[in-house]
mmCIF file of C-alpha atoms in Angstrom:
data_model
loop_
_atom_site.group_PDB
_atom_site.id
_atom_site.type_symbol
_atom_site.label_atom_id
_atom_site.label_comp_id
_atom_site.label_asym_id
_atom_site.label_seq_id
_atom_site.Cartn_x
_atom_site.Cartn_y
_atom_site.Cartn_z
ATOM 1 C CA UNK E 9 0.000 0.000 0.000
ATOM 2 C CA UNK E 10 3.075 1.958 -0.065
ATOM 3 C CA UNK E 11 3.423 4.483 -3.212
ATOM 4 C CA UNK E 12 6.902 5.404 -2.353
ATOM 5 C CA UNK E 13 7.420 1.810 -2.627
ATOM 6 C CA UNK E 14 5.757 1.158 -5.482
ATOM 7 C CA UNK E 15 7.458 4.330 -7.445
ATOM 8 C CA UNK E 16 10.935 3.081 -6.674
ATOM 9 C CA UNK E 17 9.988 -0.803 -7.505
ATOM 10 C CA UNK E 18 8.185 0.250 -10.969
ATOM 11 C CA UNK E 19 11.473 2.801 -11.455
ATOM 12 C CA UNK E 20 13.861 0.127 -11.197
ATOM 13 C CA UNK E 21 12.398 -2.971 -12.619
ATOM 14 C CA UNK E 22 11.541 -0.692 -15.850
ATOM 15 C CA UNK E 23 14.826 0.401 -15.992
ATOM 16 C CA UNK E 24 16.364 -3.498 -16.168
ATOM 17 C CA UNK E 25 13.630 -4.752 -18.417
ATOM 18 C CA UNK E 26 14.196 -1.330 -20.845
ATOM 19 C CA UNK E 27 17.421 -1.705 -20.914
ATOM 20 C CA UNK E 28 17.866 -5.005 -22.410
ATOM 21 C CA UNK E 29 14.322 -4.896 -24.918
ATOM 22 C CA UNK E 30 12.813 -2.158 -26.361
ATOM 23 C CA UNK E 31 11.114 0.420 -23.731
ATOM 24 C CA UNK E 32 7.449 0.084 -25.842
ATOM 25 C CA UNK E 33 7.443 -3.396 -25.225
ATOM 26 C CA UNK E 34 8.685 -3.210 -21.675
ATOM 27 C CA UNK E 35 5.918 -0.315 -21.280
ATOM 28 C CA UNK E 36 3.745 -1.939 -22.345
ATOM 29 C CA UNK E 37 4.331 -5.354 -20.543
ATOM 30 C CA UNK E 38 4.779 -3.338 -16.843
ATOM 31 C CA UNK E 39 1.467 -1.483 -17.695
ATOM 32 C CA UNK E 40 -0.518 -4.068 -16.755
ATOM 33 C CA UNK E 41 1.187 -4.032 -13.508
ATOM 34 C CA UNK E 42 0.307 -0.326 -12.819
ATOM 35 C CA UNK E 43 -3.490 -1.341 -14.013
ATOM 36 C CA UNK E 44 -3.961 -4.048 -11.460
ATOM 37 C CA UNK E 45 -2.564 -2.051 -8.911
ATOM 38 C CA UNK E 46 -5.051 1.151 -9.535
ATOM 39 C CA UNK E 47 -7.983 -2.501 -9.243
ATOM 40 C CA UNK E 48 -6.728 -2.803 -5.864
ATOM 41 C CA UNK E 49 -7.152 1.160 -5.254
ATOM 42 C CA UNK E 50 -3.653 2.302 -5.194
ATOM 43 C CA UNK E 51 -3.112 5.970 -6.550
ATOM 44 C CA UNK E 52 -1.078 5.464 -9.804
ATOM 45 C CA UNK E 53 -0.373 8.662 -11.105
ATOM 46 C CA UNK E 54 2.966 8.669 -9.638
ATOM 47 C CA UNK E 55 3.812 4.940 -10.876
ATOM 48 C CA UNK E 56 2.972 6.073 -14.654
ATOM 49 C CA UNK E 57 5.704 9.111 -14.357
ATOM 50 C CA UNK E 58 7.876 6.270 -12.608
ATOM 51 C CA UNK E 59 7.431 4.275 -15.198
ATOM 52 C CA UNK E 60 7.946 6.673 -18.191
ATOM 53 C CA UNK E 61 11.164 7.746 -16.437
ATOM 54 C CA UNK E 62 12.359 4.324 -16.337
ATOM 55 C CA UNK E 63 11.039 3.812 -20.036
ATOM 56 C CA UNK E 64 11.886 7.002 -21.483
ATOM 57 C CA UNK E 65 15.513 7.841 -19.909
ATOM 58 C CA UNK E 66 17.121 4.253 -18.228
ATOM 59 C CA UNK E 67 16.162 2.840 -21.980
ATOM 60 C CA UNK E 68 19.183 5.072 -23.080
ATOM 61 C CA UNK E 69 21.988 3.044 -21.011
ATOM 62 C CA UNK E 70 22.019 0.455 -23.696
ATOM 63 C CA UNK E 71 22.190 0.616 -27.508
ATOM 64 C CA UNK E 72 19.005 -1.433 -27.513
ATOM 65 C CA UNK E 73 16.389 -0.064 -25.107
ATOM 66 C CA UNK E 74 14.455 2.199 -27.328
ATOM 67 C CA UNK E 75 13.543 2.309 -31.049
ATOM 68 C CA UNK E 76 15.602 5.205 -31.582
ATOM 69 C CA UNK E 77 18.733 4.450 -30.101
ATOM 70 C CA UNK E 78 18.445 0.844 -32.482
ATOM 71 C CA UNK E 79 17.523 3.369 -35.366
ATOM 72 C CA UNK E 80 21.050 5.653 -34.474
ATOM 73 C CA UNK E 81 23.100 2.847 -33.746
ATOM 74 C CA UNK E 82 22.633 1.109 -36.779
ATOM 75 C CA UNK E 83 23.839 4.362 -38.507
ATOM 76 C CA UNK E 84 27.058 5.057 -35.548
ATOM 77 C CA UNK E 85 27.290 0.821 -35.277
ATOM 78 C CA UNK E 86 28.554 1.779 -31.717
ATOM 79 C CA UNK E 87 29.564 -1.610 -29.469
ATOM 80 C CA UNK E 88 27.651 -1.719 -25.945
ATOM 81 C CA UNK E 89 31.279 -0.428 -24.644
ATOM 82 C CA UNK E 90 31.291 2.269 -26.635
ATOM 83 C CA UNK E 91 27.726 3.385 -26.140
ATOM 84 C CA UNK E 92 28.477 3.339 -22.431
ATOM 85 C CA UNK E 93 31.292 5.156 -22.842
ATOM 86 C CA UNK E 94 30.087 8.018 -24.942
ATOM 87 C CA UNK E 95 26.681 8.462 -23.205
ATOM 88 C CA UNK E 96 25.066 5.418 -21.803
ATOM 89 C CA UNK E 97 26.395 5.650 -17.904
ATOM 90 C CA UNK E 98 24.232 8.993 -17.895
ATOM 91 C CA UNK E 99 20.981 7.053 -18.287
ATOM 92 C CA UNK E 100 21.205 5.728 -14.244
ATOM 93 C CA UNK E 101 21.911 9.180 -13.125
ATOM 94 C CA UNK E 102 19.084 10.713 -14.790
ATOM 95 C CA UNK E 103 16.714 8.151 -13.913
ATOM 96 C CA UNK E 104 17.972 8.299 -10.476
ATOM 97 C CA UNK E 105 17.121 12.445 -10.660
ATOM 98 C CA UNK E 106 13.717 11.839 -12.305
ATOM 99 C CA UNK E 107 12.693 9.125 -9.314
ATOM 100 C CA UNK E 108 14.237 11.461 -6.687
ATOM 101 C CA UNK E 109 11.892 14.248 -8.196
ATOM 102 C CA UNK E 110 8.965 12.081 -8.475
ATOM 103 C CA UNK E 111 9.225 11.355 -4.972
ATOM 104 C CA UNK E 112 9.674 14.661 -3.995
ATOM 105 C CA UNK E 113 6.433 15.630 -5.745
ATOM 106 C CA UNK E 114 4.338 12.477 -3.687
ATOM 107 C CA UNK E 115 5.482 13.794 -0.343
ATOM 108 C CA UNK E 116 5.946 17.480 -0.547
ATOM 109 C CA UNK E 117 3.177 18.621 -3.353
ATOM 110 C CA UNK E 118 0.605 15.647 -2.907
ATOM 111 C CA UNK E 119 1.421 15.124 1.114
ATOM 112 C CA UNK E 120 1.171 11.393 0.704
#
């Protein structure tokens, strides 16, 4: 019944799962997830940002976890070294910033 809980669990298991498959289909998959918990009445609001953050920025740590970094590696043909090199090891940080933000926004703005 914990959001807080529930932000940082759907942050980080998104983050895995997009950054070894493409973040649609890991959205998509982890969706149904946030649906069953809003059944159960759990506020989701703050698990769809978590997830987006996960599936929007974490999928950039890898040369596969979105559509577009397949679509600009296949034109750079970077190796997973390389991508972390030039870019990838920012994905964690920024996910770590948008979950810290996200929970800043549960306790302060919402007062949950």
């Amino acid at each position: 019944t914990n959001i807080l809980v529930w932000v940082f669990v759907i942050a980080l298991v998104g983050g895995l799962v997009t950054a070894v498959m493409d973040n649609v289909i890991a959205i998509a998959i982890l969706s149904g997830i946030i649906i069953q918990l809003e059944t159960m009445g759990l506020p989701v609001t703050a698990l769809w940002f978590s997830l987006l953050a996960a599936g929007v920025v974490a999928a950039n740590a890898t040369p596969i976890g979105s559509a577009a970094n397949i679509i600009a590696n296949a034109k750079a043909q970077l190796s997973w070294g390389q991508w972390w090199r030039y870019g990838g090891w920012l994905a964690p940080i920024a996910t770590l910033v948008n979950i810290v933000v996200i929970y800043l926004w549960i306790v302060v703005i919402l007062g949950r």
